[in-house]
Short mmCIF file of N, CA and C in Angstrom, two decimals:
data_model
loop_
_atom_site.label_atom_id
_atom_site.label_comp_id
_atom_site.label_asym_id
_atom_site.label_seq_id
_atom_site.Cartn_x
_atom_site.Cartn_y
_atom_site.Cartn_z
N UNK P 1 0.88 -0.76 0.31
CA UNK P 1 -0.33 0.06 0.04
C UNK P 1 0.34 1.11 0.05
N UNK P 2 1.78 1.30 -0.53
CA UNK P 2 2.48 0.86 -1.48
C UNK P 2 2.38 2.59 -1.39
N UNK P 3 2.21 4.80 -1.24
CA UNK P 3 2.47 5.42 -2.21
C UNK P 3 2.46 4.61 -3.47
N UNK P 4 2.78 4.04 -3.64
CA UNK P 4 3.00 2.71 -4.79
C UNK P 4 1.34 2.23 -4.24
N UNK P 5 2.20 2.62 -3.48
CA UNK P 5 0.63 2.50 -2.42
C UNK P 5 1.61 2.27 -1.18
N UNK P 6 1.40 0.53 1.09
CA UNK P 6 1.57 -0.34 1.46
C UNK P 6 1.30 -0.20 1.57
N UNK P 7 1.46 1.55 0.40
CA UNK P 7 1.56 0.80 0.81
C UNK P 7 1.75 0.84 0.46
N UNK P 8 4.03 1.79 0.13
CA UNK P 8 4.00 2.67 0.43
C UNK P 8 4.33 2.14 0.87
N UNK P 9 6.24 0.38 -0.48
CA UNK P 9 5.98 1.45 -0.66
C UNK P 9 6.33 2.25 -1.89
N UNK P 10 5.45 2.71 -3.22
CA UNK P 10 5.87 3.32 -4.35
C UNK P 10 5.16 4.94 -4.75
N UNK P 11 5.23 5.08 -5.65
CA UNK P 11 5.27 6.52 -6.45
C UNK P 11 3.48 6.43 -6.76
N UNK P 12 3.11 7.48 -5.56
CA UNK P 12 1.73 8.01 -6.30
C UNK P 12 1.56 9.35 -7.46
N UNK P 13 0.52 8.91 -8.47
CA UNK P 13 0.90 10.02 -9.25
C UNK P 13 -0.46 9.90 -9.98
N UNK P 14 -1.53 9.98 -9.35
CA UNK P 14 -2.60 10.05 -10.49
C UNK P 14 -4.03 10.76 -9.52
N UNK P 15 -4.42 11.36 -10.44
CA UNK P 15 -5.12 11.82 -9.59
C UNK P 15 -6.52 11.09 -9.06
N UNK P 16 -6.87 10.14 -9.80
CA UNK P 16 -7.92 9.40 -9.27
C UNK P 16 -7.68 8.38 -8.44
N UNK P 17 -6.15 7.89 -8.65
CA UNK P 17 -5.64 7.00 -7.45
C UNK P 17 -4.73 6.87 -7.23
N UNK P 18 -3.80 8.65 -7.66
CA UNK P 18 -2.38 8.53 -6.93
C UNK P 18 -1.92 7.52 -6.40
N UNK P 19 -1.46 6.77 -7.14
CA UNK P 19 -1.18 5.81 -6.48
C UNK P 19 -0.27 4.64 -7.83
N UNK P 20 0.38 4.59 -8.00
CA UNK P 20 1.57 4.00 -9.53
C UNK P 20 2.86 3.79 -9.00
N UNK P 21 3.44 2.54 -9.75
CA UNK P 21 4.53 2.39 -9.19
C UNK P 21 5.54 2.21 -10.72
N UNK P 22 6.13 3.11 -10.40
CA UNK P 22 7.15 3.36 -11.54
C UNK P 22 7.92 2.17 -11.85
N UNK P 23 9.02 1.88 -13.23
CA UNK P 23 9.78 0.78 -13.99
C UNK P 23 10.88 1.20 -13.13
N UNK P 24 11.71 -0.05 -12.80
CA UNK P 24 13.08 -0.07 -12.40
C UNK P 24 13.97 0.56 -13.43
N UNK P 25 15.03 1.03 -12.66
CA UNK P 25 15.73 1.79 -14.13
C UNK P 25 17.25 1.16 -12.95
N UNK P 26 18.33 0.85 -13.76
CA UNK P 26 19.24 0.23 -13.66
C UNK P 26 20.22 1.38 -13.61
N UNK P 27 20.87 1.62 -12.35
CA UNK P 27 22.11 2.29 -11.41
C UNK P 27 22.95 2.01 -10.59
N UNK P 28 24.04 2.68 -9.99
CA UNK P 28 24.82 2.37 -9.48
C UNK P 28 24.68 2.41 -7.49
N UNK P 29 23.37 2.40 -7.39
CA UNK P 29 23.25 2.64 -6.26
C UNK P 29 22.70 1.24 -5.86
N UNK P 30 23.17 1.07 -4.44
CA UNK P 30 22.81 -0.15 -3.85
C UNK P 30 21.45 -0.19 -2.67
N UNK P 31 21.13 -0.57 -2.54
CA UNK P 31 19.98 -0.56 -1.57
C UNK P 31 20.18 -0.85 -0.07
N UNK P 32 19.83 -0.03 0.38
CA UNK P 32 20.93 0.09 2.29
C UNK P 32 19.88 -1.07 2.78
N UNK P 33 20.63 -2.70 2.57
CA UNK P 33 19.45 -3.81 3.02
C UNK P 33 20.99 -4.46 4.14
N UNK P 34 20.66 -5.37 4.64
CA UNK P 34 21.57 -5.44 5.97
C UNK P 34 21.70 -7.06 6.04
N UNK P 35 22.72 -7.38 5.76
CA UNK P 35 22.98 -9.73 5.57
C UNK P 35 22.34 -10.36 6.96
N UNK P 36 21.88 -11.25 6.31
CA UNK P 36 21.05 -11.97 7.40
C UNK P 36 22.24 -13.08 7.51
N UNK P 37 22.71 -13.30 8.61
CA UNK P 37 23.54 -14.99 9.34
C UNK P 37 22.09 -15.51 9.02
N UNK P 38 23.15 -17.01 9.00
CA UNK P 38 22.48 -18.12 8.36
C UNK P 38 21.63 -18.40 10.36
N UNK P 39 21.81 -18.22 11.21
CA UNK P 39 20.99 -17.96 12.08
C UNK P 39 20.11 -17.18 12.35
N UNK P 40 19.59 -16.27 11.25
CA UNK P 40 18.88 -15.72 12.05
C UNK P 40 17.72 -16.00 12.12
N UNK P 41 16.68 -15.14 13.15
CA UNK P 41 15.13 -15.78 13.09
C UNK P 41 14.27 -16.26 11.59
N UNK P 42 13.37 -17.68 12.49
CA UNK P 42 12.50 -16.95 10.83
C UNK P 42 11.15 -16.31 11.10
N UNK P 43 10.49 -15.64 9.99
CA UNK P 43 10.23 -14.37 9.92
C UNK P 43 8.82 -14.53 9.12
N UNK P 44 8.54 -16.62 8.92
CA UNK P 44 7.64 -16.65 8.01
C UNK P 44 6.02 -16.56 8.82
N UNK P 45 6.44 -15.66 9.94
CA UNK P 45 5.01 -15.44 10.95
C UNK P 45 4.49 -14.42 11.06
N UNK P 46 5.65 -13.34 10.64
CA UNK P 46 5.75 -11.68 10.78
C UNK P 46 4.55 -10.96 10.32
N UNK P 47 3.90 -11.96 9.39
CA UNK P 47 2.50 -10.61 9.20
C UNK P 47 1.40 -11.50 9.85
N UNK P 48 1.49 -11.93 10.39
CA UNK P 48 0.60 -12.66 10.84
C UNK P 48 -0.74 -11.25 11.80
N UNK P 49 0.15 -10.78 12.06
CA UNK P 49 -0.59 -9.87 13.08
C UNK P 49 -2.28 -9.03 12.00
N UNK P 50 -1.56 -8.77 10.19
CA UNK P 50 -2.49 -8.55 9.59
C UNK P 50 -3.53 -9.06 9.02
N UNK P 51 -4.06 -10.65 9.37
CA UNK P 51 -4.93 -11.13 8.78
C UNK P 51 -6.25 -10.49 9.30
N UNK P 52 -6.75 -10.91 8.69
CA UNK P 52 -8.61 -9.80 9.22
C UNK P 52 -9.20 -8.55 8.30
N UNK P 53 -9.69 -8.31 9.21
CA UNK P 53 -10.24 -7.06 8.78
C UNK P 53 -9.60 -5.83 9.64
N UNK P 54 -9.81 -4.29 8.94
CA UNK P 54 -9.57 -3.75 9.54
C UNK P 54 -10.06 -1.98 9.11
N UNK P 55 -10.22 -1.44 9.88
CA UNK P 55 -10.62 0.20 9.79
C UNK P 55 -8.66 1.00 9.10
N UNK P 56 -9.14 1.37 8.29
CA UNK P 56 -7.85 1.87 7.40
C UNK P 56 -7.98 4.03 7.39
N UNK P 57 -6.92 4.57 7.87
CA UNK P 57 -7.01 5.69 7.55
C UNK P 57 -5.75 5.95 7.14
N UNK P 58 -5.45 6.92 6.03
CA UNK P 58 -4.64 7.32 5.04
C UNK P 58 -3.72 8.92 5.26
N UNK P 59 -2.72 9.05 5.14
CA UNK P 59 -2.29 10.41 4.55
C UNK P 59 -1.32 10.45 3.46
N UNK P 60 -1.40 11.22 2.63
CA UNK P 60 -0.97 11.39 1.61
C UNK P 60 -0.11 12.45 0.97
N UNK P 61 0.85 12.49 0.37
CA UNK P 61 1.90 13.60 0.42
C UNK P 61 1.39 13.65 -1.23
N UNK P 62 0.86 15.02 -1.33
CA UNK P 62 0.64 15.03 -3.15
C UNK P 62 1.20 15.13 -4.12
N UNK P 63 2.63 15.67 -3.83
CA UNK P 63 3.43 15.56 -4.85
C UNK P 63 4.88 15.28 -3.78
N UNK P 64 5.44 13.95 -4.26
CA UNK P 64 6.76 13.71 -3.30
C UNK P 64 7.75 14.67 -4.06
N UNK P 65 8.78 14.40 -3.16
CA UNK P 65 10.04 15.46 -3.46
C UNK P 65 9.78 16.47 -4.50
N UNK P 66 9.40 16.92 -4.13
CA UNK P 66 8.99 18.26 -4.83
C UNK P 66 9.01 20.02 -3.57
N UNK P 67 9.38 19.20 -2.53
CA UNK P 67 8.97 20.19 -1.25
C UNK P 67 7.68 20.43 -0.77
N UNK P 68 6.90 20.32 -0.99
CA UNK P 68 5.09 20.26 -0.91
C UNK P 68 4.78 19.45 0.02
N UNK P 69 4.20 20.54 0.70
CA UNK P 69 3.76 20.14 2.16
C UNK P 69 1.91 19.59 2.69
N UNK P 70 1.61 19.78 1.59
CA UNK P 70 -0.26 19.39 1.14
C UNK P 70 0.01 17.94 0.62
N UNK P 71 -0.71 17.51 2.29
CA UNK P 71 -1.44 16.32 2.35
C UNK P 71 -2.94 16.18 1.68
N UNK P 72 -3.17 14.76 1.53
CA UNK P 72 -4.65 14.38 1.28
C UNK P 72 -4.95 13.37 2.30
N UNK P 73 -6.27 13.46 2.88
CA UNK P 73 -6.37 12.23 3.88
C UNK P 73 -7.85 11.26 3.63
N UNK P 74 -7.48 10.53 3.45
CA UNK P 74 -8.35 9.41 3.26
C UNK P 74 -8.79 8.19 4.37
N UNK P 75 -10.06 7.79 4.20
CA UNK P 75 -10.65 6.92 5.05
C UNK P 75 -11.12 5.49 4.09
N UNK P 76 -11.13 4.28 4.67
CA UNK P 76 -11.84 3.14 4.17
C UNK P 76 -11.25 1.73 5.39
N UNK P 77 -11.00 0.54 4.63
CA UNK P 77 -10.87 -0.08 5.03
C UNK P 77 -10.15 -0.59 4.50
N UNK P 78 -9.27 -2.30 5.30
CA UNK P 78 -7.75 -3.01 4.51
C UNK P 78 -8.61 -4.29 4.88
N UNK P 79 -8.60 -5.66 4.44
CA UNK P 79 -9.27 -7.05 4.72
C UNK P 79 -7.71 -7.61 4.51
N UNK P 80 -7.16 -8.58 4.95
CA UNK P 80 -6.00 -8.95 4.61
C UNK P 80 -6.25 -10.44 5.26
N UNK P 81 -5.93 -11.69 3.92
CA UNK P 81 -6.04 -12.90 4.06
C UNK P 81 -5.01 -13.68 3.65
N UNK P 82 -4.78 -14.64 4.82
CA UNK P 82 -3.42 -15.34 4.74
C UNK P 82 -3.34 -16.69 3.00
N UNK P 83 -1.97 -16.78 2.60
CA UNK P 83 -1.91 -18.06 2.05
C UNK P 83 -0.52 -18.64 2.66
N UNK P 84 -1.34 -20.06 2.03
CA UNK P 84 0.07 -21.19 2.02
C UNK P 84 0.52 -21.25 3.97
N UNK P 85 -0.48 -21.27 4.31
CA UNK P 85 -0.42 -21.30 5.79
C UNK P 85 0.32 -19.91 6.62
N UNK P 86 0.45 -18.52 5.91
CA UNK P 86 0.21 -17.73 6.43
C UNK P 86 2.10 -16.88 6.33
N UNK P 87 2.42 -17.77 5.10
CA UNK P 87 3.79 -17.57 4.83
C UNK P 87 3.94 -16.78 3.50
N UNK P 88 2.60 -16.15 3.11
CA UNK P 88 2.30 -15.33 2.23
C UNK P 88 1.00 -14.65 2.19
N UNK P 89 0.21 -13.77 2.38
CA UNK P 89 -0.96 -13.04 2.37
C UNK P 89 -0.84 -12.08 1.43
N UNK P 90 -2.52 -11.88 1.12
CA UNK P 90 -2.83 -10.50 0.65
C UNK P 90 -3.74 -9.51 1.22
N UNK P 91 -3.85 -8.80 0.53
CA UNK P 91 -4.67 -7.52 1.29
C UNK P 91 -5.05 -6.56 0.30
N UNK P 92 -6.50 -6.23 0.23
CA UNK P 92 -7.58 -5.21 -0.07
C UNK P 92 -7.14 -4.24 0.40
N UNK P 93 -6.87 -3.16 -0.18
CA UNK P 93 -6.67 -1.56 0.65
C UNK P 93 -8.02 -0.49 -0.07
N UNK P 94 -8.91 -0.47 0.39
CA UNK P 94 -10.19 0.38 -0.26
C UNK P 94 -10.49 2.27 1.10
N UNK P 95 -9.63 3.02 0.07
CA UNK P 95 -9.76 4.12 0.59
C UNK P 95 -10.63 5.25 0.00
N UNK P 96 -10.53 6.82 0.59
CA UNK P 96 -11.54 7.43 -0.10
C UNK P 96 -11.79 8.45 0.51
N UNK P 97 -11.36 9.91 -0.14
CA UNK P 97 -11.50 11.78 0.05
C UNK P 97 -12.78 11.42 -0.64
N UNK P 98 -13.61 11.93 0.10
CA UNK P 98 -15.12 11.79 -0.77
C UNK P 98 -15.08 12.99 -1.10
N UNK P 99 -14.25 14.23 0.27
CA UNK P 99 -14.13 15.92 -0.28
C UNK P 99 -13.85 16.14 -1.49
N UNK P 100 -13.00 15.64 -1.95
CA UNK P 100 -12.13 15.85 -3.36
C UNK P 100 -12.65 14.94 -4.47
N UNK P 101 -12.96 13.30 -4.11
CA UNK P 101 -13.92 12.82 -4.69
C UNK P 101 -12.64 11.87 -5.48
N UNK P 102 -11.55 11.56 -4.07
CA UNK P 102 -10.69 10.54 -4.77
C UNK P 102 -10.16 8.96 -4.20
N UNK P 103 -10.33 8.58 -4.90
CA UNK P 103 -10.34 6.62 -4.11
C UNK P 103 -9.41 6.07 -4.81
N UNK P 104 -9.20 5.27 -3.62
CA UNK P 104 -7.75 4.44 -4.05
C UNK P 104 -8.44 2.97 -3.70
N UNK P 105 -7.51 1.79 -5.06
CA UNK P 105 -8.31 0.49 -4.68
C UNK P 105 -7.11 0.19 -5.10
N UNK P 106 -6.29 -0.54 -4.18
CA UNK P 106 -5.30 -1.21 -3.96
C UNK P 106 -5.12 -2.76 -3.46
N UNK P 107 -4.03 -3.20 -3.91
CA UNK P 107 -4.09 -4.70 -3.46
C UNK P 107 -2.16 -4.88 -3.02
N UNK P 108 -1.94 -6.13 -2.42
CA UNK P 108 -0.69 -5.89 -1.26
C UNK P 108 -0.09 -7.37 -2.02
N UNK P 109 0.26 -7.89 -2.29
CA UNK P 109 0.72 -9.34 -2.51
C UNK P 109 2.15 -9.61 -1.32
N UNK P 110 1.81 -10.17 -0.56
CA UNK P 110 3.56 -10.17 0.45
C UNK P 110 4.14 -11.90 0.48
N UNK P 111 4.92 -12.05 0.09
CA UNK P 111 5.73 -13.44 -0.18
C UNK P 111 6.45 -13.52 0.41
N UNK P 112 7.23 -14.78 1.39
CA UNK P 112 8.22 -15.16 1.93
C UNK P 112 9.48 -15.83 1.84
N UNK P 113 10.53 -15.70 1.52
CA UNK P 113 11.43 -16.30 1.37
C UNK P 113 12.00 -17.20 2.45
N UNK P 114 11.97 -18.31 2.40
CA UNK P 114 12.54 -19.12 3.64
C UNK P 114 14.26 -19.04 3.17
N UNK P 115 14.90 -19.00 2.11
CA UNK P 115 16.22 -19.38 2.47
C UNK P 115 16.44 -18.04 2.56
N UNK P 116 16.33 -16.79 2.26
CA UNK P 116 16.95 -15.57 2.82
C UNK P 116 16.15 -14.83 3.82
N UNK P 117 15.47 -15.50 4.12
CA UNK P 117 14.51 -15.05 5.52
C UNK P 117 14.04 -13.46 5.44
N UNK P 118 13.42 -13.40 3.91
CA UNK P 118 12.93 -12.03 3.61
C UNK P 118 11.28 -12.33 3.32
N UNK P 119 10.91 -10.82 3.59
CA UNK P 119 9.46 -10.49 2.78
C UNK P 119 9.96 -9.94 0.95
N UNK P 120 9.13 -9.91 0.28
CA UNK P 120 9.26 -9.25 -0.90
C UNK P 120 7.27 -8.80 -1.24
N UNK P 121 7.47 -7.52 -1.27
CA UNK P 121 5.95 -6.85 -0.99
C UNK P 121 5.61 -6.36 -2.44
N UNK P 122 4.79 -7.05 -2.91
CA UNK P 122 4.49 -6.02 -4.58
C UNK P 122 3.11 -5.22 -4.27
N UNK P 123 2.95 -4.07 -4.97
CA UNK P 123 1.29 -3.66 -4.74
C UNK P 123 0.65 -3.41 -6.35
N UNK P 124 -0.06 -3.65 -6.54
CA UNK P 124 -1.34 -3.13 -7.29
C UNK P 124 -1.99 -2.53 -7.00
N UNK P 125 -2.54 -1.55 -8.52
CA UNK P 125 -4.29 -0.43 -7.82
C UNK P 125 -4.85 -0.77 -9.12
N UNK P 126 -6.17 -0.42 -8.95
CA UNK P 126 -6.83 -0.96 -9.54
C UNK P 126 -7.09 -0.14 -10.99
N UNK P 127 -6.64 1.24 -11.29
CA UNK P 127 -6.65 1.70 -11.92
C UNK P 127 -5.21 1.45 -13.20
N UNK P 128 -3.94 0.74 -13.15
CA UNK P 128 -3.22 -0.02 -14.15
C UNK P 128 -3.37 -1.39 -13.75
N UNK P 129 -3.75 -1.96 -13.02
CA UNK P 129 -3.91 -3.37 -13.44
C UNK P 129 -3.39 -4.37 -13.60
N UNK P 130 -1.38 -3.95 -12.84
CA UNK P 130 -0.18 -4.68 -12.85
C UNK P 130 0.02 -4.97 -12.00
N UNK P 131 1.13 -5.89 -10.87
CA UNK P 131 1.32 -6.00 -9.98
C UNK P 131 2.86 -4.51 -10.39
N UNK P 132 2.88 -3.99 -9.26
CA UNK P 132 4.00 -2.90 -9.60
C UNK P 132 5.77 -3.76 -9.25
N UNK P 133 6.47 -3.27 -9.80
CA UNK P 133 7.59 -3.86 -9.90
C UNK P 133 8.80 -2.88 -9.87
N UNK P 134 9.86 -3.15 -8.96
CA UNK P 134 10.35 -4.29 -8.44
C UNK P 134 9.67 -3.81 -7.05
N UNK P 135 9.95 -5.72 -6.19
CA UNK P 135 9.24 -5.44 -4.74
C UNK P 135 10.28 -5.18 -4.13
N UNK P 136 9.69 -4.54 -3.07
CA UNK P 136 10.15 -3.60 -1.65
C UNK P 136 10.28 -5.32 -1.06
N UNK P 137 11.82 -5.08 -0.14
CA UNK P 137 12.31 -6.70 0.13
C UNK P 137 12.72 -6.44 1.67
N UNK P 138 12.69 -6.98 2.81
CA UNK P 138 13.20 -6.38 3.90
C UNK P 138 12.57 -7.54 4.99
N UNK P 139 12.33 -7.26 5.87
CA UNK P 139 12.13 -8.36 7.18
C UNK P 139 11.82 -7.68 8.83
N UNK P 140 11.60 -8.24 9.33
CA UNK P 140 11.12 -7.34 10.90
C UNK P 140 12.62 -7.84 11.62
N UNK P 141 13.09 -6.50 12.55
CA UNK P 141 13.62 -6.65 13.99
C UNK P 141 13.18 -6.05 14.65
N UNK P 142 12.96 -6.56 15.81
CA UNK P 142 12.77 -6.22 17.22
C UNK P 142 11.68 -5.11 16.86
N UNK P 143 10.53 -6.22 16.54
CA UNK P 143 9.13 -5.28 16.13
C UNK P 143 8.60 -4.97 14.90
N UNK P 144 9.94 -4.06 14.49
CA UNK P 144 9.84 -3.01 13.42
C UNK P 144 10.10 -4.07 12.23
N UNK P 145 9.24 -4.04 10.92
CA UNK P 145 9.59 -4.42 9.65
C UNK P 145 10.26 -3.04 8.63
N UNK P 146 11.18 -3.41 7.97
CA UNK P 146 11.65 -2.30 7.24
C UNK P 146 11.99 -3.29 5.66
N UNK P 147 11.15 -2.63 4.97
CA UNK P 147 11.14 -2.75 3.45
C UNK P 147 11.65 -2.33 2.28
N UNK P 148 12.70 -2.10 1.24
CA UNK P 148 13.24 -0.89 0.11
C UNK P 148 13.20 -1.98 -0.68
N UNK P 149 12.86 -0.76 -2.04
CA UNK P 149 13.47 -1.13 -3.42
C UNK P 149 14.52 0.31 -3.59
N UNK P 150 15.07 0.11 -4.79
CA UNK P 150 15.80 0.82 -5.91
C UNK P 150 14.32 1.23 -6.73
N UNK P 151 14.08 2.49 -7.63
CA UNK P 151 13.11 2.34 -8.74
C UNK P 151 13.61 4.11 -9.76
N UNK P 152 13.00 4.19 -10.40
CA UNK P 152 12.81 5.64 -11.00
C UNK P 152 11.51 6.34 -10.25
N UNK P 153 11.92 8.02 -10.50
CA UNK P 153 10.40 8.40 -9.87
C UNK P 153 10.85 9.57 -10.71
N UNK P 154 10.26 10.17 -11.44
CA UNK P 154 10.13 11.36 -12.05
C UNK P 154 11.33 11.97 -12.69
N UNK P 155 11.69 10.20 -13.07
CA UNK P 155 12.92 10.53 -13.94
C UNK P 155 14.61 10.69 -13.08
N UNK P 156 14.42 10.21 -11.59
CA UNK P 156 15.75 9.87 -11.26
C UNK P 156 15.93 8.90 -10.32
N UNK P 157 17.09 8.12 -9.92
CA UNK P 157 16.38 7.15 -9.19
C UNK P 157 16.33 7.17 -7.39
N UNK P 158 15.54 6.66 -6.67
CA UNK P 158 15.40 6.82 -5.48
C UNK P 158 15.74 5.84 -5.01
N UNK P 159 15.34 5.48 -3.79
CA UNK P 159 15.36 4.00 -2.47
C UNK P 159 13.87 4.64 -2.16
N UNK P 160 12.86 3.78 -2.33
CA UNK P 160 12.27 4.01 -1.59
C UNK P 160 11.66 2.17 -0.25
N UNK P 161 11.55 3.31 0.68
CA UNK P 161 11.37 2.47 2.29
C UNK P 161 9.97 2.06 2.89
N UNK P 162 9.52 0.69 2.82
CA UNK P 162 7.97 0.66 4.11
C UNK P 162 8.56 0.45 4.98
N UNK P 163 7.79 0.88 6.01
CA UNK P 163 8.22 -0.11 7.45
C UNK P 163 7.46 0.22 8.19
N UNK P 164 6.89 -0.79 9.23
CA UNK P 164 5.25 -1.32 9.56
C UNK P 164 5.57 -0.81 11.31
N UNK P 165 5.20 -0.32 12.20
CA UNK P 165 5.68 -0.34 13.46
C UNK P 165 4.41 -0.33 14.50
N UNK P 166 4.52 -0.04 15.66
CA UNK P 166 3.71 0.51 16.67
C UNK P 166 2.55 -0.53 16.49
N UNK P 167 2.87 -1.79 16.21
CA UNK P 167 2.15 -2.85 16.10
C UNK P 167 1.47 -3.66 17.64
N UNK P 168 0.73 -3.73 17.36
CA UNK P 168 -0.41 -4.53 18.74
C UNK P 168 -1.84 -5.20 17.81
N UNK P 169 -2.05 -5.77 18.56
CA UNK P 169 -3.72 -6.59 18.57
C UNK P 169 -4.48 -6.31 17.46
N UNK P 170 -4.85 -4.81 18.05
CA UNK P 170 -5.51 -4.26 17.43
C UNK P 170 -5.22 -2.77 16.83
N UNK P 171 -4.08 -2.98 16.18
CA UNK P 171 -3.58 -1.48 15.73
C UNK P 171 -1.97 -1.56 15.05
N UNK P 172 -1.77 -0.93 13.82
CA UNK P 172 -0.90 -1.21 13.30
C UNK P 172 -0.26 0.12 12.40
N UNK P 173 0.92 0.30 12.48
CA UNK P 173 1.34 2.17 11.69
C UNK P 173 2.31 1.30 10.58
N UNK P 174 1.62 2.62 9.18
CA UNK P 174 2.65 1.93 8.59
C UNK P 174 3.33 3.45 7.74
N UNK P 175 4.53 3.88 7.01
CA UNK P 175 4.52 4.51 6.18
C UNK P 175 6.06 4.24 5.02
N UNK P 176 5.39 4.94 4.32
CA UNK P 176 6.26 5.11 3.08
C UNK P 176 7.55 5.65 2.87
N UNK P 177 8.54 5.96 2.20
CA UNK P 177 9.30 7.09 2.59
C UNK P 177 10.13 6.91 0.73
N UNK P 178 10.39 7.94 0.56
CA UNK P 178 11.82 8.26 -0.75
C UNK P 178 12.68 8.62 -0.28
N UNK P 179 13.88 8.76 -0.35
CA UNK P 179 15.18 9.08 -0.50
C UNK P 179 15.92 9.24 -1.96
N UNK P 180 16.25 10.14 -1.74
CA UNK P 180 16.76 10.66 -3.05
C UNK P 180 18.65 10.81 -2.83
N UNK P 181 19.45 10.51 -1.85
CA UNK P 181 20.44 10.69 -1.50
C UNK P 181 21.22 9.63 -0.90
N UNK P 182 20.52 8.34 -1.44
CA UNK P 182 21.27 6.71 -1.22
C UNK P 182 20.60 6.46 0.30
N UNK P 183 19.32 6.92 1.00
CA UNK P 183 19.05 6.50 2.24
C UNK P 183 20.12 7.33 3.27
N UNK P 184 20.43 8.54 3.58
CA UNK P 184 21.06 9.47 3.99
C UNK P 184 19.65 10.05 4.65
N UNK P 185 19.06 10.54 4.00
CA UNK P 185 17.51 11.22 4.77
C UNK P 185 16.05 10.84 3.52
N UNK P 186 15.36 10.58 4.26
CA UNK P 186 14.28 10.18 3.60
C UNK P 186 12.72 10.92 3.85
N UNK P 187 12.13 11.35 2.76
CA UNK P 187 10.94 11.81 2.90
C UNK P 187 9.75 11.09 2.99
N UNK P 188 9.10 11.01 3.83
CA UNK P 188 7.93 10.21 4.72
C UNK P 188 6.26 10.82 3.06
N UNK P 189 5.67 9.75 2.63
CA UNK P 189 5.12 10.62 1.27
C UNK P 189 3.59 9.59 1.45
N UNK P 190 3.79 8.86 2.44
CA UNK P 190 2.12 7.84 2.53
C UNK P 190 2.25 7.56 4.50
N UNK P 191 1.04 8.03 4.66
CA UNK P 191 1.12 7.35 6.31
C UNK P 191 -0.16 6.85 6.45
N UNK P 192 0.09 5.32 7.34
CA UNK P 192 -1.55 4.47 7.04
C UNK P 192 -1.61 3.78 8.46
N UNK P 193 -2.67 4.47 8.98
CA UNK P 193 -3.49 3.65 10.62
C UNK P 193 -3.72 2.47 10.08
N UNK P 194 -3.77 1.78 10.61
CA UNK P 194 -4.56 0.19 10.92
C UNK P 194 -5.29 0.20 12.14
N UNK P 195 -6.79 0.30 12.50
CA UNK P 195 -7.55 0.00 13.48
C UNK P 195 -8.09 -1.48 13.89
N UNK P 196 -8.48 -2.39 14.47
CA UNK P 196 -9.38 -3.70 14.39
C UNK P 196 -10.99 -2.40 14.62
N UNK P 197 -11.88 -2.68 14.08
CA UNK P 197 -13.30 -2.32 13.80
C UNK P 197 -14.06 -3.07 15.72
N UNK P 198 -14.58 -2.31 15.81
CA UNK P 198 -15.03 -3.00 17.24
C UNK P 198 -16.39 -3.74 17.26
N UNK P 199 -16.64 -4.58 17.72
CA UNK P 199 -17.70 -5.59 17.25
C UNK P 199 -18.82 -5.34 17.85
#
């Protein structure tokens, strides 16, 4: 739900959807990933917390990497279903801004690789109808999940970071950020909070 959404984390730039993932650009930059020792923990169930129904709120920066401080707010739902006993999952992200008549219809696919002990996260939206590439890749450590990729955005190569934090049985926080300086500084452009609906 990456500005890509997700979500969070690709480029958003459509009026109706404002969520799109640009193509990968070959570049010299290397994503700021951490090597994993063989003894690293198994993270196959790190996204189990997300399974089920959620209320979703979203704040999206209108024009990332332009110095813009204008945000648009959305509200809606997210529904996440486990696949392969939890080592993969898929969710539908539906949020709206009724005042500006802006609607985001997104889908996230998450796949766990037991060999690398990393998750690959793909975003798609209804407007484009295709999975965004590349995936953001990473893992959870000490309750925080960070996932990265490198791609082209508005003619320049950037890093994209998804970050999950503040996870409880009834809430979770997600941010997508972009970096133009190889991860030295980050601009957050997509902030989503999930809460369990009251029964």
